[in-house]
Amino acid sequence: MNSIRKTNITEEELQEVEIEQLSEPVVVIDETTSDTQLQEIVEEIRHANVIGMDTETKPAFKRGVHHKVSLLQVAVPGKVYLFRLPRILDSEEKRDYLSFLWSETPVKVGVGIGDDTKALLSDYKMETHNFCELRHLSSAAGIEVLALSKIYAVLFNRRLSKAQRLTNWEAPVLSAPQCTYAALDAVAGLKIYLALREYMKEEFLASTVFKPKRKVIKRRRRKV
């Protein structure tokens, strides 16, 4: 396994790095998206080998207040989809459109993706299978930082703006800066995976993908 030349970046150095710009088109999916459009989008996602994944939740500024996951971001090569979950999960039929979350393919990648999967399970009872925590890959490659923005800066010498992180993700209409911020986090995850993959052996990559344990049903032997 090869190592990466640059492995760390300070907060001061990060602030001097040029801010990344989004080049991929963004598609927002909400209650106005037709079933036909949803089907086409989901088919595109299912045919991808790997997708970048992230979530956003409306911030709670009072103790004891909890908001469900507001947004699921999915990046495929050349495009980003933003699923406004509270607006589309109004029926079991719509939930089935998100079956790519618990299917074997595509592999879902992200930094802190384990927290995203736990939130989706807690808020919507949706499991996520076959996902990869990118920190396992970055650590194996010798990168010392843990935050998405710093890993991205180490690899691509670009900074991800965090200006929109604490905005209202349940606003009637998401602003352009919100869409760009949310999309970039998913794109960054996908780009990090594709970059780090070049330094890894296939066996190691496969070992970092979380797969659900299959339940073994023990049958009692009949007495003769």
mmCIF file with all atom_site columns, C-alpha atoms in Angstrom:
data_model
loop_
_atom_site.group_PDB
_atom_site.id
_atom_site.type_symbol
_atom_site.label_atom_id
_atom_site.label_alt_id
_atom_site.label_comp_id
_atom_site.label_asym_id
_atom_site.label_entity_id
_atom_site.label_seq_id
_atom_site.pdbx_PDB_ins_code
_atom_site.Cartn_x
_atom_site.Cartn_y
_atom_site.Cartn_z
_atom_site.occupancy
_atom_site.B_iso_or_equiv
_atom_site.pdbx_formal_charge
_atom_site.auth_seq_id
_atom_site.auth_comp_id
_atom_site.auth_asym_id
_atom_site.auth_atom_id
_atom_site.pdbx_PDB_model_num
ATOM 1   C CA . MET A 1 1   ? 0.000   0.000   0.000   1.00 0.00 ? 1   MET A CA 1
ATOM 2   C CA . ASN A 1 2   ? 1.500   3.330   -1.047  1.00 0.00 ? 2   ASN A CA 1
ATOM 3   C CA . SER A 1 3   ? 1.448   6.369   1.213   1.00 0.00 ? 3   SER A CA 1
ATOM 4   C CA . ILE A 1 4   ? 0.328   9.927   0.498   1.00 0.00 ? 4   ILE A CA 1
ATOM 5   C CA . ARG A 1 5   ? 2.887   12.727  0.630   1.00 0.00 ? 5   ARG A CA 1
ATOM 6   C CA . LYS A 1 6   ? 0.794   15.294  2.494   1.00 0.00 ? 6   LYS A CA 1
ATOM 7   C CA . THR A 1 7   ? -0.813  13.862  5.623   1.00 0.00 ? 7   THR A CA 1
ATOM 8   C CA . ASN A 1 8   ? -1.842  16.839  7.768   1.00 0.00 ? 8   ASN A CA 1
ATOM 9   C CA . ILE A 1 9   ? -3.104  20.416  7.606   1.00 0.00 ? 9   ILE A CA 1
ATOM 10  C CA . THR A 1 10  ? -3.558  22.979  10.357  1.00 0.00 ? 10  THR A CA 1
ATOM 11  C CA . GLU A 1 11  ? -6.636  25.130  10.828  1.00 0.00 ? 11  GLU A CA 1
ATOM 12  C CA . GLU A 1 12  ? -4.592  28.182  9.815   1.00 0.00 ? 12  GLU A CA 1
ATOM 13  C CA . GLU A 1 13  ? -3.384  26.483  6.633   1.00 0.00 ? 13  GLU A CA 1
ATOM 14  C CA . LEU A 1 14  ? -6.924  25.349  5.845   1.00 0.00 ? 14  LEU A CA 1
ATOM 15  C CA . GLN A 1 15  ? -8.229  28.915  5.914   1.00 0.00 ? 15  GLN A CA 1
ATOM 16  C CA . GLU A 1 16  ? -5.653  29.914  3.305   1.00 0.00 ? 16  GLU A CA 1
ATOM 17  C CA . VAL A 1 17  ? -6.755  27.229  0.850   1.00 0.00 ? 17  VAL A CA 1
ATOM 18  C CA . GLU A 1 18  ? -9.005  28.234  -2.039  1.00 0.00 ? 18  GLU A CA 1
ATOM 19  C CA . ILE A 1 19  ? -12.698 27.381  -1.587  1.00 0.00 ? 19  ILE A CA 1
ATOM 20  C CA . GLU A 1 20  ? -13.960 24.504  -3.738  1.00 0.00 ? 20  GLU A CA 1
ATOM 21  C CA . GLN A 1 21  ? -16.564 25.252  -6.401  1.00 0.00 ? 21  GLN A CA 1
ATOM 22  C CA . LEU A 1 22  ? -19.338 22.856  -7.377  1.00 0.00 ? 22  LEU A CA 1
ATOM 23  C CA . SER A 1 23  ? -19.370 21.841  -11.039 1.00 0.00 ? 23  SER A CA 1
ATOM 24  C CA . GLU A 1 24  ? -21.930 19.022  -10.861 1.00 0.00 ? 24  GLU A CA 1
ATOM 25  C CA . PRO A 1 25  ? -25.629 19.778  -11.504 1.00 0.00 ? 25  PRO A CA 1
ATOM 26  C CA . VAL A 1 26  ? -27.918 19.409  -8.475  1.00 0.00 ? 26  VAL A CA 1
ATOM 27  C CA . VAL A 1 27  ? -31.402 17.900  -8.505  1.00 0.00 ? 27  VAL A CA 1
ATOM 28  C CA . VAL A 1 28  ? -33.690 18.545  -5.532  1.00 0.00 ? 28  VAL A CA 1
ATOM 29  C CA . ILE A 1 29  ? -36.266 15.823  -4.881  1.00 0.00 ? 29  ILE A CA 1
ATOM 30  C CA . ASP A 1 30  ? -39.414 16.721  -2.934  1.00 0.00 ? 30  ASP A CA 1
ATOM 31  C CA . GLU A 1 31  ? -43.200 16.264  -3.042  1.00 0.00 ? 31  GLU A CA 1
ATOM 32  C CA . THR A 1 32  ? -43.330 17.859  -6.512  1.00 0.00 ? 32  THR A CA 1
ATOM 33  C CA . THR A 1 33  ? -41.132 15.145  -8.015  1.00 0.00 ? 33  THR A CA 1
ATOM 34  C CA . SER A 1 34  ? -43.245 12.694  -9.968  1.00 0.00 ? 34  SER A CA 1
ATOM 35  C CA . ASP A 1 35  ? -43.087 8.932   -9.485  1.00 0.00 ? 35  ASP A CA 1
ATOM 36  C CA . THR A 1 36  ? -41.697 8.593   -12.997 1.00 0.00 ? 36  THR A CA 1
ATOM 37  C CA . GLN A 1 37  ? -38.896 11.038  -12.244 1.00 0.00 ? 37  GLN A CA 1
ATOM 38  C CA . LEU A 1 38  ? -38.151 9.304   -8.946  1.00 0.00 ? 38  LEU A CA 1
ATOM 39  C CA . GLN A 1 39  ? -37.962 5.944   -10.670 1.00 0.00 ? 39  GLN A CA 1
ATOM 40  C CA . GLU A 1 40  ? -35.481 7.271   -13.244 1.00 0.00 ? 40  GLU A CA 1
ATOM 41  C CA . ILE A 1 41  ? -33.335 8.859   -10.521 1.00 0.00 ? 41  ILE A CA 1
ATOM 42  C CA . VAL A 1 42  ? -33.280 5.731   -8.398  1.00 0.00 ? 42  VAL A CA 1
ATOM 43  C CA . GLU A 1 43  ? -32.355 3.582   -11.394 1.00 0.00 ? 43  GLU A CA 1
ATOM 44  C CA . GLU A 1 44  ? -29.382 5.849   -12.081 1.00 0.00 ? 44  GLU A CA 1
ATOM 45  C CA . ILE A 1 45  ? -28.271 5.571   -8.449  1.00 0.00 ? 45  ILE A CA 1
ATOM 46  C CA . ARG A 1 46  ? -28.659 1.778   -8.424  1.00 0.00 ? 46  ARG A CA 1
ATOM 47  C CA . HIS A 1 47  ? -26.474 1.455   -11.513 1.00 0.00 ? 47  HIS A CA 1
ATOM 48  C CA . ALA A 1 48  ? -23.594 3.322   -9.867  1.00 0.00 ? 48  ALA A CA 1
ATOM 49  C CA . ASN A 1 49  ? -20.871 1.203   -8.275  1.00 0.00 ? 49  ASN A CA 1
ATOM 50  C CA . VAL A 1 50  ? -20.165 3.789   -5.568  1.00 0.00 ? 50  VAL A CA 1
ATOM 51  C CA . ILE A 1 51  ? -22.075 6.842   -4.330  1.00 0.00 ? 51  ILE A CA 1
ATOM 52  C CA . GLY A 1 52  ? -21.071 9.663   -2.010  1.00 0.00 ? 52  GLY A CA 1
ATOM 53  C CA . MET A 1 53  ? -23.599 10.024  0.813   1.00 0.00 ? 53  MET A CA 1
ATOM 54  C CA . ASP A 1 54  ? -24.299 12.559  3.529   1.00 0.00 ? 54  ASP A CA 1
ATOM 55  C CA . THR A 1 55  ? -27.233 13.953  5.516   1.00 0.00 ? 55  THR A CA 1
ATOM 56  C CA . GLU A 1 56  ? -28.296 17.308  6.906   1.00 0.00 ? 56  GLU A CA 1
ATOM 57  C CA . THR A 1 57  ? -30.614 17.982  9.849   1.00 0.00 ? 57  THR A CA 1
ATOM 58  C CA . LYS A 1 58  ? -32.270 21.203  10.936  1.00 0.00 ? 58  LYS A CA 1
ATOM 59  C CA . PRO A 1 59  ? -30.229 22.470  13.914  1.00 0.00 ? 59  PRO A CA 1
ATOM 60  C CA . ALA A 1 60  ? -31.874 22.472  17.334  1.00 0.00 ? 60  ALA A CA 1
ATOM 61  C CA . PHE A 1 61  ? -30.844 25.399  19.480  1.00 0.00 ? 61  PHE A CA 1
ATOM 62  C CA . LYS A 1 62  ? -32.863 24.320  22.523  1.00 0.00 ? 62  LYS A CA 1
ATOM 63  C CA . ARG A 1 63  ? -32.128 21.403  24.798  1.00 0.00 ? 63  ARG A CA 1
ATOM 64  C CA . GLY A 1 64  ? -34.505 18.483  24.331  1.00 0.00 ? 64  GLY A CA 1
ATOM 65  C CA . VAL A 1 65  ? -35.574 19.507  20.831  1.00 0.00 ? 65  VAL A CA 1
ATOM 66  C CA . HIS A 1 66  ? -35.026 16.879  18.143  1.00 0.00 ? 66  HIS A CA 1
ATOM 67  C CA . HIS A 1 67  ? -35.476 17.189  14.398  1.00 0.00 ? 67  HIS A CA 1
ATOM 68  C CA . LYS A 1 68  ? -35.528 14.295  11.985  1.00 0.00 ? 68  LYS A CA 1
ATOM 69  C CA . VAL A 1 69  ? -33.001 14.076  9.172   1.00 0.00 ? 69  VAL A CA 1
ATOM 70  C CA . SER A 1 70  ? -34.038 16.760  6.705   1.00 0.00 ? 70  SER A CA 1
ATOM 71  C CA . LEU A 1 71  ? -31.910 15.965  3.692   1.00 0.00 ? 71  LEU A CA 1
ATOM 72  C CA . LEU A 1 72  ? -30.210 12.943  2.165   1.00 0.00 ? 72  LEU A CA 1
ATOM 73  C CA . GLN A 1 73  ? -27.479 13.836  -0.311  1.00 0.00 ? 73  GLN A CA 1
ATOM 74  C CA . VAL A 1 74  ? -26.391 11.309  -2.915  1.00 0.00 ? 74  VAL A CA 1
ATOM 75  C CA . ALA A 1 75  ? -23.550 11.972  -5.357  1.00 0.00 ? 75  ALA A CA 1
ATOM 76  C CA . VAL A 1 76  ? -23.126 9.834   -8.465  1.00 0.00 ? 76  VAL A CA 1
ATOM 77  C CA . PRO A 1 77  ? -20.453 10.590  -11.064 1.00 0.00 ? 77  PRO A CA 1
ATOM 78  C CA . GLY A 1 78  ? -21.405 13.898  -12.657 1.00 0.00 ? 78  GLY A CA 1
ATOM 79  C CA . LYS A 1 79  ? -24.569 14.663  -10.654 1.00 0.00 ? 79  LYS A CA 1
ATOM 80  C CA . VAL A 1 80  ? -25.940 15.159  -7.131  1.00 0.00 ? 80  VAL A CA 1
ATOM 81  C CA . TYR A 1 81  ? -29.407 14.347  -5.803  1.00 0.00 ? 81  TYR A CA 1
ATOM 82  C CA . LEU A 1 82  ? -30.848 16.015  -2.709  1.00 0.00 ? 82  LEU A CA 1
ATOM 83  C CA . PHE A 1 83  ? -33.731 14.057  -1.169  1.00 0.00 ? 83  PHE A CA 1
ATOM 84  C CA . ARG A 1 84  ? -35.931 16.170  1.119   1.00 0.00 ? 84  ARG A CA 1
ATOM 85  C CA . LEU A 1 85  ? -36.942 13.198  3.246   1.00 0.00 ? 85  LEU A CA 1
ATOM 86  C CA . PRO A 1 86  ? -39.846 14.638  5.325   1.00 0.00 ? 86  PRO A CA 1
ATOM 87  C CA . ARG A 1 87  ? -41.534 15.680  2.084   1.00 0.00 ? 87  ARG A CA 1
ATOM 88  C CA . ILE A 1 88  ? -41.267 12.414  0.177   1.00 0.00 ? 88  ILE A CA 1
ATOM 89  C CA . LEU A 1 89  ? -41.558 9.734   2.861   1.00 0.00 ? 89  LEU A CA 1
ATOM 90  C CA . ASP A 1 90  ? -45.325 10.013  3.131   1.00 0.00 ? 90  ASP A CA 1
ATOM 91  C CA . SER A 1 91  ? -46.043 6.416   2.102   1.00 0.00 ? 91  SER A CA 1
ATOM 92  C CA . GLU A 1 92  ? -44.488 2.949   2.046   1.00 0.00 ? 92  GLU A CA 1
ATOM 93  C CA . GLU A 1 93  ? -44.387 3.158   -1.736  1.00 0.00 ? 93  GLU A CA 1
ATOM 94  C CA . LYS A 1 94  ? -42.146 6.226   -1.604  1.00 0.00 ? 94  LYS A CA 1
ATOM 95  C CA . ARG A 1 95  ? -39.912 4.524   0.985   1.00 0.00 ? 95  ARG A CA 1
ATOM 96  C CA . ASP A 1 96  ? -39.288 1.739   -1.516  1.00 0.00 ? 96  ASP A CA 1
ATOM 97  C CA . TYR A 1 97  ? -37.651 4.261   -3.823  1.00 0.00 ? 97  TYR A CA 1
ATOM 98  C CA . LEU A 1 98  ? -34.857 4.526   -1.256  1.00 0.00 ? 98  LEU A CA 1
ATOM 99  C CA . SER A 1 99  ? -34.182 0.788   -1.266  1.00 0.00 ? 99  SER A CA 1
ATOM 100 C CA . PHE A 1 100 ? -30.698 1.511   -2.647  1.00 0.00 ? 100 PHE A CA 1
ATOM 101 C CA . LEU A 1 101 ? -29.814 2.333   0.971   1.00 0.00 ? 101 LEU A CA 1
ATOM 102 C CA . TRP A 1 102 ? -30.219 -1.262  2.114   1.00 0.00 ? 102 TRP A CA 1
ATOM 103 C CA . SER A 1 103 ? -29.206 -2.990  -1.123  1.00 0.00 ? 103 SER A CA 1
ATOM 104 C CA . GLU A 1 104 ? -25.776 -4.493  -1.790  1.00 0.00 ? 104 GLU A CA 1
ATOM 105 C CA . THR A 1 105 ? -25.042 -1.994  -4.530  1.00 0.00 ? 105 THR A CA 1
ATOM 106 C CA . PRO A 1 106 ? -24.059 0.724   -4.761  1.00 0.00 ? 106 PRO A CA 1
ATOM 107 C CA . VAL A 1 107 ? -21.483 1.011   -1.975  1.00 0.00 ? 107 VAL A CA 1
ATOM 108 C CA . LYS A 1 108 ? -22.205 4.165   0.046   1.00 0.00 ? 108 LYS A CA 1
ATOM 109 C CA . VAL A 1 109 ? -19.184 6.216   1.162   1.00 0.00 ? 109 VAL A CA 1
ATOM 110 C CA . GLY A 1 110 ? -18.748 9.204   3.437   1.00 0.00 ? 110 GLY A CA 1
ATOM 111 C CA . VAL A 1 111 ? -16.928 10.679  6.414   1.00 0.00 ? 111 VAL A CA 1
ATOM 112 C CA . GLY A 1 112 ? -18.937 9.992   9.555   1.00 0.00 ? 112 GLY A CA 1
ATOM 113 C CA . ILE A 1 113 ? -21.358 7.902   7.514   1.00 0.00 ? 113 ILE A CA 1
ATOM 114 C CA . GLY A 1 114 ? -22.004 5.661   10.507  1.00 0.00 ? 114 GLY A CA 1
ATOM 115 C CA . ASP A 1 115 ? -23.720 8.567   12.269  1.00 0.00 ? 115 ASP A CA 1
ATOM 116 C CA . ASP A 1 116 ? -25.799 9.219   9.148   1.00 0.00 ? 116 ASP A CA 1
ATOM 117 C CA . THR A 1 117 ? -26.957 5.609   9.000   1.00 0.00 ? 117 THR A CA 1
ATOM 118 C CA . LYS A 1 118 ? -27.881 5.622   12.702  1.00 0.00 ? 118 LYS A CA 1
ATOM 119 C CA . ALA A 1 119 ? -29.934 8.798   12.247  1.00 0.00 ? 119 ALA A CA 1
ATOM 120 C CA . LEU A 1 120 ? -31.793 7.348   9.245   1.00 0.00 ? 120 LEU A CA 1
ATOM 121 C CA . LEU A 1 121 ? -32.565 4.221   11.235  1.00 0.00 ? 121 LEU A CA 1
ATOM 122 C CA . SER A 1 122 ? -33.709 6.150   14.305  1.00 0.00 ? 122 SER A CA 1
ATOM 123 C CA . ASP A 1 123 ? -35.786 8.738   12.443  1.00 0.00 ? 123 ASP A CA 1
ATOM 124 C CA . TYR A 1 124 ? -37.229 6.701   9.575   1.00 0.00 ? 124 TYR A CA 1
ATOM 125 C CA . LYS A 1 125 ? -36.590 3.034   10.470  1.00 0.00 ? 125 LYS A CA 1
ATOM 126 C CA . MET A 1 126 ? -34.476 2.689   7.327   1.00 0.00 ? 126 MET A CA 1
ATOM 127 C CA . GLU A 1 127 ? -31.370 0.537   7.469   1.00 0.00 ? 127 GLU A CA 1
ATOM 128 C CA . THR A 1 128 ? -28.257 1.273   5.417   1.00 0.00 ? 128 THR A CA 1
ATOM 129 C CA . HIS A 1 129 ? -26.157 -1.653  4.224   1.00 0.00 ? 129 HIS A CA 1
ATOM 130 C CA . ASN A 1 130 ? -22.808 -1.862  2.463   1.00 0.00 ? 130 ASN A CA 1
ATOM 131 C CA . PHE A 1 131 ? -21.334 1.465   3.472   1.00 0.00 ? 131 PHE A CA 1
ATOM 132 C CA . CYS A 1 132 ? -17.730 2.553   3.945   1.00 0.00 ? 132 CYS A CA 1
ATOM 133 C CA . GLU A 1 133 ? -16.356 4.975   6.534   1.00 0.00 ? 133 GLU A CA 1
ATOM 134 C CA . LEU A 1 134 ? -13.756 6.986   4.635   1.00 0.00 ? 134 LEU A CA 1
ATOM 135 C CA . ARG A 1 135 ? -11.699 7.609   7.768   1.00 0.00 ? 135 ARG A CA 1
ATOM 136 C CA . HIS A 1 136 ? -10.654 3.948   7.630   1.00 0.00 ? 136 HIS A CA 1
ATOM 137 C CA . LEU A 1 137 ? -9.198  4.542   4.177   1.00 0.00 ? 137 LEU A CA 1
ATOM 138 C CA . SER A 1 138 ? -7.605  7.907   4.940   1.00 0.00 ? 138 SER A CA 1
ATOM 139 C CA . SER A 1 139 ? -5.994  6.539   8.101   1.00 0.00 ? 139 SER A CA 1
ATOM 140 C CA . ALA A 1 140 ? -4.650  3.523   6.221   1.00 0.00 ? 140 ALA A CA 1
ATOM 141 C CA . ALA A 1 141 ? -3.157  5.914   3.656   1.00 0.00 ? 141 ALA A CA 1
ATOM 142 C CA . GLY A 1 142 ? -1.350  7.824   6.409   1.00 0.00 ? 142 GLY A CA 1
ATOM 143 C CA . ILE A 1 143 ? -3.611  10.875  6.567   1.00 0.00 ? 143 ILE A CA 1
ATOM 144 C CA . GLU A 1 144 ? -3.691  12.163  10.143  1.00 0.00 ? 144 GLU A CA 1
ATOM 145 C CA . VAL A 1 145 ? -6.755  14.442  10.048  1.00 0.00 ? 145 VAL A CA 1
ATOM 146 C CA . LEU A 1 146 ? -10.318 13.211  10.603  1.00 0.00 ? 146 LEU A CA 1
ATOM 147 C CA . ALA A 1 147 ? -12.674 15.989  9.447   1.00 0.00 ? 147 ALA A CA 1
ATOM 148 C CA . LEU A 1 148 ? -14.132 15.814  5.942   1.00 0.00 ? 148 LEU A CA 1
ATOM 149 C CA . SER A 1 149 ? -12.952 19.331  5.103   1.00 0.00 ? 149 SER A CA 1
ATOM 150 C CA . LYS A 1 150 ? -9.367  18.594  6.170   1.00 0.00 ? 150 LYS A CA 1
ATOM 151 C CA . ILE A 1 151 ? -9.137  15.217  4.437   1.00 0.00 ? 151 ILE A CA 1
ATOM 152 C CA . TYR A 1 152 ? -10.430 16.890  1.275   1.00 0.00 ? 152 TYR A CA 1
ATOM 153 C CA . ALA A 1 153 ? -7.936  19.742  1.607   1.00 0.00 ? 153 ALA A CA 1
ATOM 154 C CA . VAL A 1 154 ? -5.039  17.312  2.106   1.00 0.00 ? 154 VAL A CA 1
ATOM 155 C CA . LEU A 1 155 ? -5.966  15.414  -1.054  1.00 0.00 ? 155 LEU A CA 1
ATOM 156 C CA . PHE A 1 156 ? -7.192  18.179  -3.361  1.00 0.00 ? 156 PHE A CA 1
ATOM 157 C CA . ASN A 1 157 ? -5.850  21.434  -1.880  1.00 0.00 ? 157 ASN A CA 1
ATOM 158 C CA . ARG A 1 158 ? -9.348  22.913  -1.818  1.00 0.00 ? 158 ARG A CA 1
ATOM 159 C CA . ARG A 1 159 ? -11.504 23.996  1.122   1.00 0.00 ? 159 ARG A CA 1
ATOM 160 C CA . LEU A 1 160 ? -15.152 23.101  1.695   1.00 0.00 ? 160 LEU A CA 1
ATOM 161 C CA . SER A 1 161 ? -17.091 26.101  2.969   1.00 0.00 ? 161 SER A CA 1
ATOM 162 C CA . LYS A 1 162 ? -19.108 25.439  6.143   1.00 0.00 ? 162 LYS A CA 1
ATOM 163 C CA . ALA A 1 163 ? -21.096 28.685  6.072   1.00 0.00 ? 163 ALA A CA 1
ATOM 164 C CA . GLN A 1 164 ? -24.449 26.936  5.530   1.00 0.00 ? 164 GLN A CA 1
ATOM 165 C CA . ARG A 1 165 ? -24.061 24.135  8.086   1.00 0.00 ? 165 ARG A CA 1
ATOM 166 C CA . LEU A 1 166 ? -26.376 25.620  10.739  1.00 0.00 ? 166 LEU A CA 1
ATOM 167 C CA . THR A 1 167 ? -29.060 26.928  8.409   1.00 0.00 ? 167 THR A CA 1
ATOM 168 C CA . ASN A 1 168 ? -32.693 25.781  8.270   1.00 0.00 ? 168 ASN A CA 1
ATOM 169 C CA . TRP A 1 169 ? -32.742 22.556  6.255   1.00 0.00 ? 169 TRP A CA 1
ATOM 170 C CA . GLU A 1 170 ? -36.530 22.419  6.508   1.00 0.00 ? 170 GLU A CA 1
ATOM 171 C CA . ALA A 1 171 ? -37.082 25.802  4.862   1.00 0.00 ? 171 ALA A CA 1
ATOM 172 C CA . PRO A 1 172 ? -39.904 25.863  2.279   1.00 0.00 ? 172 PRO A CA 1
ATOM 173 C CA . VAL A 1 173 ? -37.295 26.288  -0.461  1.00 0.00 ? 173 VAL A CA 1
ATOM 174 C CA . LEU A 1 174 ? -33.618 25.505  -0.097  1.00 0.00 ? 174 LEU A CA 1
ATOM 175 C CA . SER A 1 175 ? -31.390 28.393  -1.143  1.00 0.00 ? 175 SER A CA 1
ATOM 176 C CA . ALA A 1 176 ? -28.730 28.043  -3.815  1.00 0.00 ? 176 ALA A CA 1
ATOM 177 C CA . PRO A 1 177 ? -25.919 28.275  -1.207  1.00 0.00 ? 177 PRO A CA 1
ATOM 178 C CA . GLN A 1 178 ? -27.597 25.525  0.837   1.00 0.00 ? 178 GLN A CA 1
ATOM 179 C CA . CYS A 1 179 ? -27.864 23.252  -2.204  1.00 0.00 ? 179 CYS A CA 1
ATOM 180 C CA . THR A 1 180 ? -24.238 23.883  -3.117  1.00 0.00 ? 180 THR A CA 1
ATOM 181 C CA . TYR A 1 181 ? -23.027 23.203  0.426   1.00 0.00 ? 181 TYR A CA 1
ATOM 182 C CA . ALA A 1 182 ? -25.043 20.006  0.773   1.00 0.00 ? 182 ALA A CA 1
ATOM 183 C CA . ALA A 1 183 ? -24.070 18.744  -2.669  1.00 0.00 ? 183 ALA A CA 1
ATOM 184 C CA . LEU A 1 184 ? -20.370 19.417  -2.150  1.00 0.00 ? 184 LEU A CA 1
ATOM 185 C CA . ASP A 1 185 ? -20.254 17.288  0.998   1.00 0.00 ? 185 ASP A CA 1
ATOM 186 C CA . ALA A 1 186 ? -21.562 14.286  -0.932  1.00 0.00 ? 186 ALA A CA 1
ATOM 187 C CA . VAL A 1 187 ? -19.317 14.973  -3.929  1.00 0.00 ? 187 VAL A CA 1
ATOM 188 C CA . ALA A 1 188 ? -16.319 15.331  -1.628  1.00 0.00 ? 188 ALA A CA 1
ATOM 189 C CA . GLY A 1 189 ? -16.970 11.908  -0.130  1.00 0.00 ? 189 GLY A CA 1
ATOM 190 C CA . LEU A 1 190 ? -17.126 10.290  -3.558  1.00 0.00 ? 190 LEU A CA 1
ATOM 191 C CA . LYS A 1 191 ? -13.972 12.058  -4.756  1.00 0.00 ? 191 LYS A CA 1
ATOM 192 C CA . ILE A 1 192 ? -12.073 11.096  -1.591  1.00 0.00 ? 192 ILE A CA 1
ATOM 193 C CA . TYR A 1 193 ? -13.012 7.457   -2.054  1.00 0.00 ? 193 TYR A CA 1
ATOM 194 C CA . LEU A 1 194 ? -11.992 7.408   -5.716  1.00 0.00 ? 194 LEU A CA 1
ATOM 195 C CA . ALA A 1 195 ? -8.669  9.083   -4.878  1.00 0.00 ? 195 ALA A CA 1
ATOM 196 C CA . LEU A 1 196 ? -7.829  6.822   -1.934  1.00 0.00 ? 196 LEU A CA 1
ATOM 197 C CA . ARG A 1 197 ? -8.877  3.717   -3.832  1.00 0.00 ? 197 ARG A CA 1
ATOM 198 C CA . GLU A 1 198 ? -5.775  4.097   -5.987  1.00 0.00 ? 198 GLU A CA 1
ATOM 199 C CA . TYR A 1 199 ? -3.611  3.500   -2.903  1.00 0.00 ? 199 TYR A CA 1
ATOM 200 C CA . MET A 1 200 ? -5.466  0.424   -1.651  1.00 0.00 ? 200 MET A CA 1
ATOM 201 C CA . LYS A 1 201 ? -5.589  -3.249  -2.480  1.00 0.00 ? 201 LYS A CA 1
ATOM 202 C CA . GLU A 1 202 ? -8.980  -4.614  -3.469  1.00 0.00 ? 202 GLU A CA 1
ATOM 203 C CA . GLU A 1 203 ? -8.988  -6.995  -0.501  1.00 0.00 ? 203 GLU A CA 1
ATOM 204 C CA . PHE A 1 204 ? -8.538  -4.110  1.930   1.00 0.00 ? 204 PHE A CA 1
ATOM 205 C CA . LEU A 1 205 ? -11.233 -2.017  0.243   1.00 0.00 ? 205 LEU A CA 1
ATOM 206 C CA . ALA A 1 206 ? -13.679 -4.893  0.510   1.00 0.00 ? 206 ALA A CA 1
ATOM 207 C CA . SER A 1 207 ? -12.882 -5.334  4.205   1.00 0.00 ? 207 SER A CA 1
ATOM 208 C CA . THR A 1 208 ? -13.845 -1.719  4.980   1.00 0.00 ? 208 THR A CA 1
ATOM 209 C CA . VAL A 1 209 ? -17.416 -2.075  3.656   1.00 0.00 ? 209 VAL A CA 1
ATOM 210 C CA . PHE A 1 210 ? -19.941 -2.687  6.426   1.00 0.00 ? 210 PHE A CA 1
ATOM 211 C CA . LYS A 1 211 ? -22.282 -5.528  5.624   1.00 0.00 ? 211 LYS A CA 1
ATOM 212 C CA . PRO A 1 212 ? -25.118 -6.729  7.858   1.00 0.00 ? 212 PRO A CA 1
ATOM 213 C CA . LYS A 1 213 ? -24.591 -10.021 9.594   1.00 0.00 ? 213 LYS A CA 1
ATOM 214 C CA . ARG A 1 214 ? -26.833 -12.754 8.342   1.00 0.00 ? 214 ARG A CA 1
ATOM 215 C CA . LYS A 1 215 ? -28.948 -14.394 10.984  1.00 0.00 ? 215 LYS A CA 1
ATOM 216 C CA . VAL A 1 216 ? -28.290 -18.083 11.334  1.00 0.00 ? 216 VAL A CA 1
ATOM 217 C CA . ILE A 1 217 ? -31.399 -20.048 12.229  1.00 0.00 ? 217 ILE A CA 1
ATOM 218 C CA . LYS A 1 218 ? -30.576 -23.132 14.229  1.00 0.00 ? 218 LYS A CA 1
ATOM 219 C CA . ARG A 1 219 ? -32.975 -26.003 13.713  1.00 0.00 ? 219 ARG A CA 1
ATOM 220 C CA . ARG A 1 220 ? -33.622 -28.439 16.451  1.00 0.00 ? 220 ARG A CA 1
ATOM 221 C CA . ARG A 1 221 ? -32.919 -32.053 15.689  1.00 0.00 ? 221 ARG A CA 1
ATOM 222 C CA . ARG A 1 222 ? -35.877 -34.321 15.898  1.00 0.00 ? 222 ARG A CA 1
ATOM 223 C CA . LYS A 1 223 ? -35.645 -37.167 18.311  1.00 0.00 ? 223 LYS A CA 1
ATOM 224 C CA . VAL A 1 224 ? -35.754 -40.562 16.645  1.00 0.00 ? 224 VAL A CA 1
#
